[in-house]
Tab-separated table of C-alpha atoms in Angstrom:
chain	number	residue	atom	x	y	z
A	1	MET	CA	65.802	58.879	65.854
A	2	SER	CA	67.383	62.038	64.473
A	3	THR	CA	64.085	63.783	64.597
A	4	LEU	CA	63.744	63.296	68.285
A	5	LYS	CA	67.315	64.738	68.856
A	6	LYS	CA	65.915	68.123	67.325
A	7	VAL	CA	62.515	67.935	69.084
A	8	VAL	CA	63.181	67.255	72.742
A	9	PRO	CA	65.532	70.321	72.813
A	10	LEU	CA	63.000	72.570	71.023
A	11	ALA	CA	60.330	71.397	73.305
A	12	LEU	CA	62.638	72.299	76.316
A	13	MET	CA	63.415	75.657	74.784
A	14	MET	CA	59.804	76.445	74.425
A	15	PHE	CA	58.829	75.392	77.910
A	16	CYS	CA	61.353	77.914	79.112
A	17	ILE	CA	60.377	80.640	76.793
A	18	LEU	CA	56.629	80.221	77.694
A	19	PHE	CA	57.525	79.996	81.372
A	20	ASN	CA	59.042	83.341	81.136
A	21	TYR	CA	56.267	84.875	78.959
A	22	THR	CA	53.764	83.933	81.444
A	23	ILE	CA	55.433	85.499	84.248
A	24	LEU	CA	55.981	88.598	82.348
A	25	ARG	CA	52.531	88.752	80.909
A	26	ASP	CA	50.966	88.546	84.300
A	27	THR	CA	53.308	91.111	85.611
A	28	LYS	CA	53.061	93.783	83.162
A	29	ASP	CA	49.199	94.019	83.492
A	30	VAL	CA	49.552	94.242	87.394
A	31	LEU	CA	52.300	96.858	86.982
A	32	VAL	CA	50.172	99.199	84.708
A	33	VAL	CA	46.804	98.417	85.752
A	34	THR	CA	47.160	98.821	89.511
A	35	ALA	CA	49.720	101.963	89.294
A	36	PRO	CA	48.941	105.071	90.980
A	37	GLY	CA	46.732	107.158	88.860
A	38	SER	CA	46.353	104.470	86.308
A	39	GLY	CA	43.972	101.706	85.324
A	40	ALA	CA	42.717	99.294	82.599
A	41	GLU	CA	41.940	102.585	80.460
A	42	ILE	CA	45.785	102.765	80.179
A	43	ILE	CA	46.172	99.900	77.927
A	44	PRO	CA	44.474	101.064	74.519
A	45	PHE	CA	46.854	104.159	74.751
A	46	LEU	CA	49.962	102.175	75.817
A	47	LYS	CA	49.396	99.689	72.879
A	48	THR	CA	48.820	102.252	70.333
A	49	TYR	CA	51.411	105.064	71.077
A	50	VAL	CA	54.079	103.093	72.965
A	51	ASN	CA	53.963	99.475	72.086
A	52	LEU	CA	53.463	99.558	68.442
A	53	PRO	CA	55.949	102.256	67.622
A	54	ALA	CA	58.545	100.040	69.890
A	55	ALA	CA	57.581	97.061	67.743
A	56	ILE	CA	57.997	98.952	64.452
A	57	GLY	CA	61.448	100.195	65.590
A	58	PHE	CA	62.448	96.640	66.687
A	59	ALA	CA	61.728	95.259	63.206
A	60	ALA	CA	63.677	97.857	61.587
A	61	ILE	CA	66.775	96.915	63.783
A	62	TYR	CA	66.025	93.163	63.557
A	63	ALA	CA	65.729	93.322	59.386
A	64	ARG	CA	69.191	95.225	59.578
A	65	LEU	CA	70.883	92.843	62.115
A	66	SER	CA	69.711	90.015	59.822
A	67	ASN	CA	71.864	91.173	56.912
A	68	LEU	CA	74.831	91.916	59.154
A	69	MET	CA	74.929	88.581	61.239
A	70	ASP	CA	74.740	84.947	60.987
A	71	ARG	CA	71.740	83.018	62.728
A	72	ASP	CA	73.559	82.053	65.957
A	73	ARG	CA	75.130	85.754	66.623
A	74	LEU	CA	71.521	87.265	65.756
A	75	PHE	CA	69.618	85.033	68.289
A	76	TYR	CA	72.240	85.856	71.308
A	77	THR	CA	72.358	89.748	70.186
A	78	ILE	CA	68.372	89.789	70.545
A	79	LEU	CA	67.881	87.503	73.726
A	80	VAL	CA	70.602	88.859	76.141
A	81	PRO	CA	69.153	92.349	76.330
A	82	PHE	CA	66.050	91.503	77.243
A	83	VAL	CA	67.315	89.087	79.973
A	84	MET	CA	69.515	91.834	81.210
A	85	PHE	CA	66.519	94.606	81.450
A	86	PHE	CA	64.099	92.265	83.298
A	87	GLY	CA	66.896	91.709	85.961
A	88	ALA	CA	67.733	95.374	86.059
A	89	PHE	CA	64.048	96.157	86.493
A	90	ALA	CA	63.215	94.249	89.720
A	91	PHE	CA	66.707	95.329	91.660
A	92	ILE	CA	67.357	98.869	90.308
A	93	MET	CA	64.377	100.647	88.484
A	94	TYR	CA	61.674	99.081	90.772
A	95	PRO	CA	63.064	100.221	93.906
A	96	ALA	CA	64.079	103.669	92.619
A	97	ARG	CA	60.419	104.251	91.114
A	98	ASP	CA	59.910	107.152	93.524
A	99	THR	CA	62.849	108.992	92.015
A	100	LEU	CA	62.435	107.996	88.530
A	101	HIS	CA	58.779	108.791	88.280
A	102	PRO	CA	57.401	112.411	87.734
A	103	THR	CA	54.479	112.086	90.053
A	104	GLU	CA	53.890	115.650	91.045
A	105	PHE	CA	54.442	117.069	87.633
A	106	CYS	CA	51.813	114.644	86.548
A	107	VAL	CA	49.354	114.839	89.147
A	108	ASP	CA	49.532	118.677	88.383
A	109	LEU	CA	48.989	118.237	84.676
A	110	LEU	CA	45.958	116.018	85.277
A	111	ASP	CA	44.537	118.731	87.246
A	112	LYS	CA	44.847	120.954	84.190
A	113	LEU	CA	43.986	118.914	81.671
A	114	GLY	CA	41.085	117.128	82.910
A	115	PRO	CA	40.305	112.990	83.453
A	116	ARG	CA	40.050	112.474	79.867
A	117	PHE	CA	43.699	112.699	79.466
A	118	MET	CA	44.179	110.219	82.332
A	119	GLY	CA	45.625	107.333	79.859
A	120	PRO	CA	48.524	109.487	78.406
A	121	ILE	CA	49.282	110.975	81.439
A	122	ALA	CA	49.243	107.644	83.473
A	123	ILE	CA	52.049	106.556	80.637
A	124	VAL	CA	54.322	109.332	81.524
A	125	ARG	CA	53.780	109.309	85.408
A	126	ASN	CA	54.798	105.540	85.525
A	127	TRP	CA	57.047	105.286	82.360
A	128	THR	CA	59.107	102.474	83.982
A	129	TYR	CA	56.459	100.383	84.409
A	130	CYS	CA	55.131	101.159	80.710
A	131	LEU	CA	58.688	100.260	79.522
A	132	PHE	CA	58.338	96.826	81.391
A	133	TYR	CA	55.074	96.454	79.590
A	134	VAL	CA	56.584	97.015	76.304
A	135	MET	CA	59.428	94.761	76.786
A	136	ALA	CA	57.237	91.928	78.168
A	137	GLU	CA	55.009	92.503	75.054
A	138	LEU	CA	57.936	92.168	72.839
A	139	TRP	CA	59.116	88.921	74.365
A	140	GLY	CA	56.084	87.370	73.149
A	141	SER	CA	56.352	88.914	69.550
A	142	VAL	CA	60.133	88.323	69.409
A	143	VAL	CA	61.512	85.608	71.408
A	144	VAL	CA	58.403	83.222	71.022
A	145	SER	CA	57.599	84.181	67.328
A	146	VAL	CA	60.793	85.409	65.792
A	147	LEU	CA	63.501	83.571	67.686
A	148	PHE	CA	61.966	80.143	68.543
A	149	TRP	CA	59.720	79.620	65.894
A	150	GLY	CA	62.050	81.336	63.132
A	151	PHE	CA	64.901	78.614	64.616
A	152	ALA	CA	62.181	75.494	64.419
A	153	ASN	CA	61.151	76.326	60.761
A	154	GLN	CA	64.586	76.479	59.899
A	155	ILE	CA	65.557	73.074	61.155
A	156	MET	CA	62.292	71.053	60.840
A	157	GLU	CA	60.662	69.297	57.900
A	158	VAL	CA	57.047	70.000	56.954
A	159	LYS	CA	56.155	66.395	57.759
A	160	GLU	CA	57.930	66.624	61.234
A	161	ALA	CA	56.030	69.914	61.764
A	162	LYS	CA	52.664	68.603	61.377
A	163	GLN	CA	53.568	65.683	63.430
A	164	PHE	CA	55.637	67.593	66.450
A	165	TYR	CA	54.248	71.423	66.354
A	166	PRO	CA	51.234	70.633	68.275
A	167	LEU	CA	53.295	68.515	70.675
A	168	PHE	CA	55.704	71.439	71.404
A	169	GLY	CA	52.740	73.388	72.382
A	170	LEU	CA	51.388	70.296	74.511
A	171	ILE	CA	54.671	70.075	76.351
A	172	ALA	CA	55.214	73.864	76.268
A	173	ASN	CA	51.949	74.880	77.943
A	174	VAL	CA	52.882	72.905	80.847
A	175	ALA	CA	55.218	76.003	81.538
A	176	LEU	CA	51.705	78.054	82.037
A	177	ILE	CA	50.623	75.697	84.692
A	178	PHE	CA	53.867	75.863	86.655
A	179	SER	CA	54.458	79.591	85.916
A	180	GLY	CA	51.067	80.336	87.024
A	181	GLN	CA	51.629	78.569	90.443
A	182	ALA	CA	55.071	80.235	90.613
A	183	VAL	CA	53.412	83.720	90.131
A	184	ARG	CA	50.742	82.962	92.701
A	185	TYR	CA	53.526	81.445	95.138
A	186	PHE	CA	55.586	84.722	94.833
A	187	SER	CA	52.308	86.826	95.518
A	188	THR	CA	51.741	85.428	98.760
A	189	VAL	CA	55.320	86.164	100.257
A	190	ARG	CA	54.128	89.367	101.729
A	191	ALA	CA	51.919	87.267	104.342
A	192	GLY	CA	55.283	86.497	106.053
A	193	LEU	CA	57.073	89.726	105.734
A	194	PRO	CA	57.477	92.144	108.692
A	195	PRO	CA	55.469	95.451	108.490
A	196	GLY	CA	56.830	98.187	106.552
A	197	VAL	CA	58.199	95.747	104.125
A	198	ASP	CA	57.248	96.218	100.159
A	199	GLY	CA	55.633	92.794	99.533
A	200	TRP	CA	55.097	93.519	96.002
A	201	GLY	CA	59.017	94.472	95.635
A	202	MET	CA	59.824	91.317	97.011
A	203	SER	CA	57.778	89.579	94.588
A	204	LEU	CA	58.966	91.312	91.647
A	205	LYS	CA	62.637	90.105	92.610
A	206	GLY	CA	61.436	86.515	92.959
A	207	LEU	CA	59.821	86.655	89.703
A	208	MET	CA	62.493	88.399	87.536
A	209	SER	CA	65.126	86.028	89.022
A	210	MET	CA	63.444	83.283	87.374
A	211	ILE	CA	63.279	85.168	84.281
A	212	VAL	CA	66.816	85.547	84.275
A	213	VAL	CA	67.620	81.952	85.081
A	214	GLY	CA	64.892	80.780	82.155
A	215	GLY	CA	66.850	83.167	79.863
A	216	PHE	CA	70.310	81.475	80.387
A	217	CYS	CA	68.765	78.273	80.035
A	218	ILE	CA	67.257	79.046	76.611
A	219	ALA	CA	70.534	80.307	75.464
A	220	GLY	CA	72.361	77.207	76.490
A	221	ILE	CA	69.674	74.594	74.767
A	222	TYR	CA	70.183	76.802	71.849
A	223	TRP	CA	74.049	76.396	71.933
A	224	ALA	CA	73.651	72.800	72.742
A	225	LEU	CA	71.326	72.105	69.625
A	226	ASN	CA	73.602	74.002	67.139
A	227	LYS	CA	77.048	72.410	68.633
A	228	TYR	CA	75.913	68.745	69.058
A	229	VAL	CA	72.780	68.215	67.458
A	230	LEU	CA	72.101	69.705	64.199
A	231	PRO	CA	75.751	68.720	62.614
A	232	THR	CA	74.606	65.008	63.229
A	233	VAL	CA	71.020	64.966	61.643
A	234	GLY	CA	71.965	66.086	58.150
A	235	PRO	CA	70.187	68.418	55.605
A	236	ILE	CA	66.585	69.311	56.041
A	237	GLU	CA	64.372	67.793	53.367
A	238	GLY	CA	61.400	69.801	51.966
A	239	ALA	CA	62.618	73.219	52.992
A	240	ALA	CA	63.337	75.844	50.554
A	241	LYS	CA	66.938	76.362	49.598
A	242	LYS	CA	68.945	79.622	50.506
A	243	LYS	CA	69.233	81.990	47.646
A	244	LYS	CA	72.731	82.264	46.143
A	245	GLU	CA	72.823	85.839	46.899
A	246	LYS	CA	71.465	87.668	50.141
A	247	LEU	CA	69.210	90.498	49.218
A	248	SER	CA	69.872	93.582	51.609
A	249	MET	CA	66.448	95.253	52.057
A	250	SER	CA	65.256	97.731	54.802
A	251	ILE	CA	62.119	97.090	56.666
A	252	GLY	CA	59.908	99.129	54.425
A	253	GLU	CA	61.401	97.364	51.401
A	254	SER	CA	60.691	94.094	53.119
A	255	VAL	CA	57.170	95.003	53.686
A	256	ILE	CA	56.451	96.180	50.314
A	257	PHE	CA	58.101	92.986	49.110
A	258	LEU	CA	56.106	90.785	50.962
A	259	ALA	CA	52.650	92.579	50.643
A	260	LYS	CA	53.176	91.767	46.942
A	261	SER	CA	52.083	88.177	47.802
A	262	ALA	CA	48.335	87.367	48.548
A	263	TYR	CA	49.968	84.242	50.415
A	264	VAL	CA	51.766	86.510	52.926
A	265	ARG	CA	48.917	88.986	52.949
A	266	SER	CA	46.410	86.369	54.110
A	267	LEU	CA	48.789	85.190	56.780
A	268	ALA	CA	49.245	88.813	57.921
A	269	THR	CA	45.391	89.375	57.816
A	270	LEU	CA	45.129	86.204	60.407
A	271	VAL	CA	47.537	87.848	62.820
A	272	VAL	CA	45.953	91.163	62.680
A	273	ALA	CA	42.333	89.956	63.140
A	274	TYR	CA	43.433	87.781	66.086
A	275	GLY	CA	45.067	91.029	67.821
A	276	ILE	CA	41.805	93.161	67.171
A	277	SER	CA	39.616	90.744	68.290
A	278	ILE	CA	41.459	89.732	71.640
A	279	ASN	CA	41.814	93.261	72.458
A	280	LEU	CA	38.147	94.092	72.131
A	281	VAL	CA	37.178	91.805	75.296
A	282	GLU	CA	40.354	92.390	77.255
A	283	VAL	CA	40.441	95.909	78.322
A	284	THR	CA	36.656	95.646	79.714
A	285	TRP	CA	37.636	92.504	81.371
A	286	LYS	CA	40.491	94.074	83.119
A	287	SER	CA	38.745	97.131	84.096
A	288	LYS	CA	36.416	94.734	86.187
A	289	LEU	CA	39.381	92.684	87.329
A	290	LYS	CA	40.861	95.734	88.950
A	291	ALA	CA	37.866	96.593	90.739
A	292	GLN	CA	37.623	93.389	92.249
A	293	TYR	CA	41.423	93.090	93.192
A	294	PRO	CA	42.728	96.890	93.669
A	295	ASP	CA	45.983	95.194	95.443
A	296	PRO	CA	48.799	94.283	93.381
A	297	ASN	CA	49.285	90.944	95.025
A	298	ASP	CA	45.801	89.962	95.043
A	299	TYR	CA	45.546	90.891	91.264
A	300	SER	CA	48.852	89.097	90.792
A	301	MET	CA	47.475	85.776	92.632
A	302	PHE	CA	44.585	85.857	90.420
A	303	MET	CA	46.680	85.982	87.347
A	304	GLY	CA	48.636	83.155	88.449
A	305	ASN	CA	45.469	81.137	88.723
A	306	PHE	CA	44.231	82.327	85.373
A	307	SER	CA	47.562	81.120	83.761
A	308	THR	CA	47.442	77.835	85.573
A	309	ALA	CA	43.879	77.281	84.240
A	310	THR	CA	44.974	78.597	80.788
A	311	GLY	CA	47.708	76.084	80.836
A	312	THR	CA	45.411	73.366	81.872
A	313	VAL	CA	42.600	73.811	78.988
A	314	THR	CA	45.349	74.503	76.389
A	315	PHE	CA	47.053	71.130	77.360
A	316	MET	CA	44.053	69.480	76.779
A	317	LEU	CA	43.131	71.126	73.602
A	318	MET	CA	46.648	70.518	72.453
A	319	ILE	CA	45.935	66.703	72.548
A	320	ILE	CA	42.492	67.166	70.431
A	321	SER	CA	44.910	69.370	68.218
A	322	ARG	CA	46.956	66.458	66.784
A	323	PHE	CA	43.794	64.391	65.958
A	324	ILE	CA	42.264	67.869	64.138
A	325	PHE	CA	45.421	68.181	62.223
A	326	GLY	CA	45.578	64.758	61.129
A	327	LYS	CA	42.040	63.953	60.404
A	328	PHE	CA	40.599	67.397	58.879
A	329	GLY	CA	43.939	69.087	57.910
A	330	TRP	CA	44.992	72.825	58.225
A	331	GLY	CA	42.048	74.361	56.872
A	332	VAL	CA	39.424	73.302	59.398
A	333	ALA	CA	42.106	73.622	62.287
A	334	ALA	CA	42.728	77.413	60.926
A	335	VAL	CA	38.914	78.405	61.499
A	336	ILE	CA	38.410	76.930	64.973
A	337	THR	CA	40.041	79.700	66.844
A	338	PRO	CA	37.997	82.689	65.372
A	339	THR	CA	34.794	80.464	66.010
A	340	VAL	CA	35.652	80.200	69.625
A	341	ILE	CA	36.575	83.997	70.023
A	342	LEU	CA	33.171	84.733	68.431
A	343	LEU	CA	31.316	82.159	70.858
A	344	THR	CA	32.781	83.072	73.935
A	345	GLY	CA	32.907	86.855	73.047
A	346	ALA	CA	29.077	86.614	72.718
A	347	VAL	CA	28.711	85.257	76.138
A	348	PHE	CA	30.623	87.930	77.691
A	349	PHE	CA	28.829	90.794	75.871
A	350	SER	CA	25.606	89.260	76.911
A	351	LEU	CA	26.615	89.478	80.511
A	352	ILE	CA	27.203	93.177	80.141
A	353	LEU	CA	24.189	94.178	77.562
A	354	LEU	CA	21.757	91.869	78.951
A	355	PRO	CA	22.378	91.671	82.832
A	356	GLY	CA	18.672	90.652	83.355
A	357	ALA	CA	19.017	87.420	81.761
A	358	TRP	CA	21.856	86.533	84.110
A	359	ASP	CA	19.800	87.116	87.359
A	360	PRO	CA	18.682	83.461	87.930
A	361	VAL	CA	22.429	82.371	87.415
A	362	LEU	CA	23.574	84.768	89.920
A	363	ALA	CA	20.992	84.119	92.434
A	364	ALA	CA	21.701	80.324	91.898
A	365	LEU	CA	25.708	80.840	92.514
A	366	GLY	CA	25.417	83.674	94.914
A	367	PHE	CA	27.797	85.575	93.090
A	368	THR	CA	27.843	89.508	92.725
A	369	PRO	CA	27.616	90.936	89.062
A	370	LEU	CA	31.128	92.145	89.439
A	371	PHE	CA	32.599	88.949	90.305
A	372	MET	CA	30.639	87.031	87.745
A	373	ALA	CA	32.053	89.508	85.053
A	374	VAL	CA	35.424	88.554	86.367
A	375	LEU	CA	34.873	84.950	85.915
A	376	VAL	CA	33.327	85.070	82.575
A	377	GLY	CA	35.943	87.324	81.105
A	378	ALA	CA	38.428	84.873	82.546
A	379	ALA	CA	36.551	82.280	80.726
A	380	GLN	CA	36.679	84.029	77.520
A	381	ASN	CA	40.001	84.722	77.600
A	382	ILE	CA	41.223	81.194	78.916
A	383	PHE	CA	39.123	79.393	75.947
A	384	SER	CA	40.263	81.959	73.342
A	385	LYS	CA	44.183	81.772	74.343
A	386	GLY	CA	43.707	77.941	74.673
A	387	SER	CA	42.499	77.764	71.050
A	388	LYS	CA	45.176	80.331	69.748
A	389	TYR	CA	48.054	78.105	71.258
A	390	SER	CA	46.980	74.814	70.343
A	391	LEU	CA	45.633	75.721	66.950
A	392	PHE	CA	46.332	79.215	65.649
A	393	ASP	CA	49.842	79.331	66.340
A	394	PRO	CA	51.037	75.797	64.891
A	395	CYS	CA	48.783	76.996	61.824
A	396	LYS	CA	50.645	80.123	61.482
A	397	GLU	CA	54.131	78.558	61.707
A	398	MET	CA	53.370	75.515	59.410
A	399	ALA	CA	52.507	78.221	56.763
A	400	TYR	CA	55.928	79.873	56.875
A	401	ILE	CA	57.538	76.242	56.188
A	402	PRO	CA	57.160	76.342	52.009
A	403	LEU	CA	58.691	79.819	51.970
A	404	ASP	CA	62.371	80.568	50.835
A	405	GLU	CA	64.992	81.583	53.915
A	406	GLU	CA	64.761	85.277	53.237
A	407	THR	CA	60.920	85.275	53.187
A	408	LYS	CA	60.896	83.390	56.415
A	409	VAL	CA	63.497	85.563	58.306
A	410	LYS	CA	61.908	88.824	56.920
A	411	GLY	CA	58.523	87.746	56.705
A	412	LYS	CA	58.334	86.814	60.323
A	413	ALA	CA	59.847	89.970	61.240
A	414	ALA	CA	57.143	91.877	59.515
A	415	ILE	CA	54.339	89.706	60.255
A	416	ASP	CA	54.783	88.763	63.965
A	417	VAL	CA	56.723	91.819	65.008
A	418	ILE	CA	54.516	94.515	63.458
A	419	CYS	CA	51.055	92.925	62.571
A	420	ASN	CA	50.830	91.436	66.168
A	421	PRO	CA	50.790	94.799	67.924
A	422	LEU	CA	49.243	96.246	64.861
A	423	GLY	CA	46.289	94.031	65.630
A	424	LYS	CA	46.455	94.969	69.237
A	425	SER	CA	46.969	98.676	68.557
A	426	GLY	CA	43.860	98.432	65.940
A	427	GLY	CA	41.772	97.158	68.668
A	428	SER	CA	42.878	99.729	70.943
A	429	LEU	CA	42.229	102.657	68.212
A	430	VAL	CA	38.540	101.107	67.851
A	431	GLN	CA	38.211	101.388	71.577
A	432	GLN	CA	39.511	104.925	71.966
A	433	LEU	CA	37.208	105.978	69.157
A	434	MET	CA	34.246	104.424	70.632
A	435	ILE	CA	35.165	106.133	74.046
A	436	PHE	CA	35.261	109.686	72.623
A	437	THR	CA	32.409	109.083	70.672
A	438	PHE	CA	29.893	107.608	73.157
A	439	GLY	CA	31.478	108.762	76.336
A	440	SER	CA	32.448	105.520	77.940
A	441	LEU	CA	33.565	102.028	77.394
A	442	ALA	CA	30.250	100.723	78.870
A	443	ALA	CA	28.098	102.565	76.106
A	444	SER	CA	30.469	101.501	73.567
A	445	THR	CA	29.903	97.915	74.199
A	446	PRO	CA	27.281	97.251	71.576
A	447	TYR	CA	29.147	98.683	68.764
A	448	LEU	CA	32.605	97.001	69.926
A	449	GLY	CA	30.382	93.534	69.521
A	450	VAL	CA	29.407	94.698	65.890
A	451	VAL	CA	33.156	95.433	65.326
A	452	LEU	CA	34.283	92.014	66.611
A	453	LEU	CA	31.698	90.061	64.240
A	454	ILE	CA	33.065	92.130	61.191
A	455	VAL	CA	36.807	91.394	62.271
A	456	ILE	CA	35.969	87.558	62.674
A	457	THR	CA	34.025	87.298	59.343
A	458	MET	CA	37.068	88.663	57.540
A	459	TRP	CA	39.394	86.445	59.548
A	460	LEU	CA	37.484	83.424	58.464
A	461	ARG	CA	37.610	84.463	54.660
A	462	SER	CA	41.518	84.963	54.936
A	463	ALA	CA	41.967	81.630	56.758
A	464	ALA	CA	40.018	79.744	53.731
A	465	ARG	CA	41.975	81.540	51.195
A	466	LEU	CA	45.237	80.791	52.899
A	467	SER	CA	44.320	77.023	53.185
A	468	ALA	CA	43.873	77.009	49.321
A	469	LEU	CA	47.249	78.599	48.772
A	470	PHE	CA	49.368	76.609	51.380
A	471	GLU	CA	47.994	73.334	50.004
A	472	GLY	CA	49.010	74.481	46.536
A	473	ALA	CA	52.373	75.560	47.969
A	474	GLN	CA	52.776	72.063	49.231
A	475	GLN	CA	51.895	70.594	45.890
A	476	ASN	CA	54.486	72.629	44.465
A	477	LEU	CA	57.143	71.457	46.947
A	478	ARG	CA	56.535	68.034	46.433
A	479	SER	CA	56.619	68.058	42.537
A	480	HIS	CA	60.253	69.166	42.423
A	481	ASP	CA	63.560	67.402	42.819
A	482	TRP	CA	65.468	69.330	45.674
A	483	ASP	CA	68.797	68.115	44.411
A	484	ASP	CA	68.670	69.704	41.063
A	485	PRO	CA	71.517	72.258	40.651
A	486	GLY	CA	69.321	74.043	38.286
A	487	GLU	CA	66.966	75.326	40.834
A	488	GLU	CA	66.694	78.742	42.063
A	489	VAL	CA	64.429	80.168	44.985
A	490	VAL	CA	61.908	82.857	43.692
A	491	PRO	CA	61.046	85.106	46.745
A	492	ASP	CA	59.086	87.826	44.974
A	493	SER	CA	55.747	86.701	42.909
A	494	ASP	CA	52.043	87.331	43.358
A	495	LEU	CA	50.498	84.158	44.608
A	496	ARG	CA	46.452	84.715	43.895
A	497	ALA	CA	43.727	83.190	45.680
A	498	ASP	CA	43.123	80.586	43.207
A	499	PRO	CA	46.375	78.589	42.500
A	500	ASN	CA	45.021	77.347	39.243
A	501	GLU	CA	44.634	80.908	37.938
A	502	ARG	CA	48.431	81.611	38.009
A	503	SER	CA	50.550	81.928	35.100
A	504	ASP	CA	53.715	79.812	34.472
A	505	GLU	CA	55.610	82.925	34.919
A	506	GLU	CA	54.141	83.474	38.431
A	507	PRO	CA	55.627	80.889	40.728
A	508	THR	CA	54.862	80.317	44.359
A	509	PRO	CA	56.810	82.745	46.502
A	510	GLY	CA	59.818	81.192	48.217
A	511	VAL	CA	59.543	77.804	46.202
A	512	VAL	CA	61.602	76.362	43.555
A	513	LYS	CA	61.600	77.519	39.920
A	514	THR	CA	63.604	74.886	37.943
A	515	SER	CA	65.595	76.015	35.102
């Protein structure tokens, strides 16, 4: 009964967070891809030169604040500015875009420098849209990964996590279905508006109003959990105790501290590999999508349907994932996502590299090559994201649970906030290098396929290594009496790939060493 008191509010909180994230994710793409003088080609530059520095800056701020504030104050201090920004964007910044955007300057600059600089110039020209893009990306890294999962890992036991973490995603991904339809609904409001009214502006106001309401719901659920539920459920079993003295470290020191552990390095590799892999396909697909749907409302409507399909597929995969975790364990669950990305990516690249092989299918379906590319790319993204939400994310979060309090907090800040955009930026850098080397994204496609194969191979190896380390950490946790006053948490140690190779002086990071 005490477990359900925690699980139900956490599931509702995740529902609200993912409802908001789906709206933000769809809207950010519409804004930057369909903006004047922009296109899908802006995304690699935006992720590399804007999103990554912003993520690193936030991680530094978060690490500092985590040393100064308790858990509750930190949660509200991070959440509230996001909610305020998205409300201000729809009602203040977007209506004033013509005044805020340096359009004439950027048009003249593009004429002087040439089309190869279109990406960086488009960022300057549409800087408010790009700021929205970055804040939406940070919502996924910060609110989903750091705030929600960090809080869940602090109040859930390992045995509870194995049973209910997939269920969290199952319930939360219903949010993708509802939010996708919400995006679709607000994308159709222009049909009932009189001539001269900005339909996309009205859509933005409706969508961001839901973001603000969802943000208040998240804060309210968090407050109620801490005030009424957690005091009644007792101490958490199977979780590492807090250190007796809290260390104050900068973000650089935190990264160095975490990098000493093979356990955390393997976990970081998984996050970076996912970001690179999904990004290698995403930009090419979105360029096709803009060609098919150049109008922002049409683009947004498609993305709403895309999110609904993603939620439906993920919902079904969530049901299957509970069987996978129970029957085959963490190790098998961890390798399914890279396998799915590899197989679906191969189909997408074959459509571009071997178009003749698809002619009979196109003729039978009556589709144009462009529309077929849009559908195949959408299917690739749907199944990749579905396997991520249902298997990859629960696997990643379970891996944090055996670690001590500081490693959880600063480890998540370093891995989720830095490594996630680092993976996306890594994919963007690869694409930029290929474009400059071979002249175009289309000419680079065969080489991008090779890079995808290499990255997924590294991903699979790291997943296998982390599986052994995770099982070793669980055995270590189960072998100790947590009520022994002679215990202390050891946050800094080197955990080798083979747990049997550790000496007695090298305990698992973040678990207990007895006196």
